[in-house]
Amino acid sequence: QASQPVGPSVARGAAPAMCGILALFGLPSAEGVRKEVVDAAKLLRHRGPDWSGVYCQGSTIIAHERLAIVDPDSGDQPLYNEDRSVVLGVNGEIYNHLELRERLEARAPGKHTFYTKSDCEVLLRLYLEDGVDFMAKNEVCGMFAFVIWDSRKNLFVVARDTVGIMPLYMGWGSDGAVWVASELKALHQSCKRYEAFPPGHVYDSQSNRRTHFYTPRWWDGSIVPSEEIALTALREAFEKSVISHLMSDVPYGVLLSGGLDSSLVASIMSRHCQRRVETDGRDPAYWPQLHSFSVGLKESPDLKAAREVAEYLKTVHHEYTFTPQEGLDALPDVIYHLETFDVTTIRASTPMYLMARRIRASGVKMVLSGEGADEIFGGYLYFHKAPNAEEFHAENVRKVKQLHLYDCLRANKSMMAWSVEARVPFLDRRFMEAAMSFDTRQKMCVDQGGAKRTEKWILRKAFDLPGSRAYLPENVLWRQKEQFSDGVGYTWIDTIKDHAAKVVTDQQMATAENRFPVKTPRTKEAYLFRDLFAKHFGDNTCAANTVGWQDSIACSSEVALRWDAAFQGRADASGRAVLGVHEAAYSKDYKTASQSSGAKEDGPDAAKRQRTAELAAAAASEVELGTPE
């Protein structure tokens, strides 16, 4: 039963719907499989342990597992229109929901009544006003994955945010039903085939097509921006983004590694956490003291740096340590929750997963994090080798488009494994329009005179203010980039490699391509992760096709390996693989095996790479979904 309309002062609040969703469409009888679906939805309950809601009628079921962050006493889902003929299930939050409401009221005065305080209800109202094209007609800013069922028209809509901050998967059952879920574990046992739903797309069953609902100015990586940005404009754009991410009625904090990105987020939060953003600062915040969290091996670089930043910002700092053995023990669970076997992601996700458990135990349910800055500003150490602005910008765009496979997946699933929401202000839609659209030469690791400068120079310079206006200590603001998996302590990566060398045999490696013809592991560490993944999701199932897989040096795309001859044979995700840039780089004799996707076009692995592509194509052709545009 829908609640009664709320007054204007109450409606200003928001109820972000971080959660897990599982929806089935086209069922012969929804009631006949309700128990099966409810049981499958329980596999997502770590994403939303606070309440469960189910819509079950006719041919459709939408199950929702809620994590309550704002207004915990209401905002349960699914959400409905007045006669419950249109149903919405959302995982995410809409940062500009008030603005969207005001614009809707201006277009259709008095037509739409909001029945909850949920920021997500605006999606339902926009659909009712604008139809299946509502995402293309409105500027929706947020992180989201959602489904809408319209029983009046017998159609459903599925959409995912532009970058893919929120995970989302689509599958197909033997009875013809279409399944949509926040994580593939809810689909794996029941669907004949499933795949990751592409970021930035909307699907409607009426047209049976997936289309881009929004194409940013920067989407075409071949068009290099040339208009310079003022330092003040960049700084103010990011401050606005961080502030917009602060709405919360439960204790929140910040993930603080002591590196540039998380430290800037923490600094801005510390300046604005005393007042409630929901009331434009008119009311005091419920939790005005900022809590910061860091994790690492004992005496790791990140712990020391985070401690210094926390002291400078006067946060309530929580420092967690783990041992290499504790990390190894967690690997099976990490891979189950992350649903990947990508080496870089698992290296970094394990300490994050361990930290999330401690964060939840502290009572904090939401954190801000610094993901996305390295992709946007060229912060990884290999960017020092970019040959020109064209290559630099094209790599920025490639990396941003791949975030849903790696860093966004890590941040979301590592935290949500323990019911902690992670927000990523660098990936705000409006901030990215600014940060991806100015002169690339301002981002590069050399100035216009050819002199070398540190990575992310423009971002550092924008926040390099004197005296009492300073955001961070100078040594933190200009600290060299450390990948998270390195910063928690170099021993962590070395321990994984040593462990893999002991438990994976040479015989297993010799026959790896026979067991895993799709995305064959080429190192013992990669084989270890793939074997653990297979225990949960099978050897060569659809699950493997959802995993990002490419050669990389220091988190590069595979294309960037061509930038420098010194990159050849050093395709390791650690920043230490970048010889001549990282202060603790591996020696020049260091070598590692390429993955199957990373062999030279005319090399001995070319035939097997073709076989991998053919297998993936064959799987993709099993179900026709329509051609994405």
XYZ file of C-alpha atoms in Angstrom, residues 36 44 59 64 101 156 243 246 266 288 331 384 398 447 449 475 480 510 527 540 566 581 597:
23
model
C 12.769 -19.771 -6.102
C 22.235 -10.543 -2.780
C 4.478 -12.534 -15.475
C 14.660 -5.781 -3.676
C 11.565 17.232 -9.528
C 9.970 -3.374 -19.067
C 29.359 18.023 -1.551
C 27.311 13.799 1.294
C 38.710 13.693 2.644
C 29.605 16.295 12.111
C 40.849 -14.937 -1.410
C 54.732 9.300 -18.153
C 39.678 3.943 -22.881
C 54.914 20.739 -19.677
C 58.395 23.175 -22.898
C 54.336 16.417 0.666
C 54.035 9.923 -6.229
C 51.182 -26.624 -19.235
C 45.769 -19.560 -12.587
C 34.220 -21.797 -19.002
C 60.610 -1.154 -22.131
C 59.470 6.140 -13.183
C 44.729 -11.504 -25.178
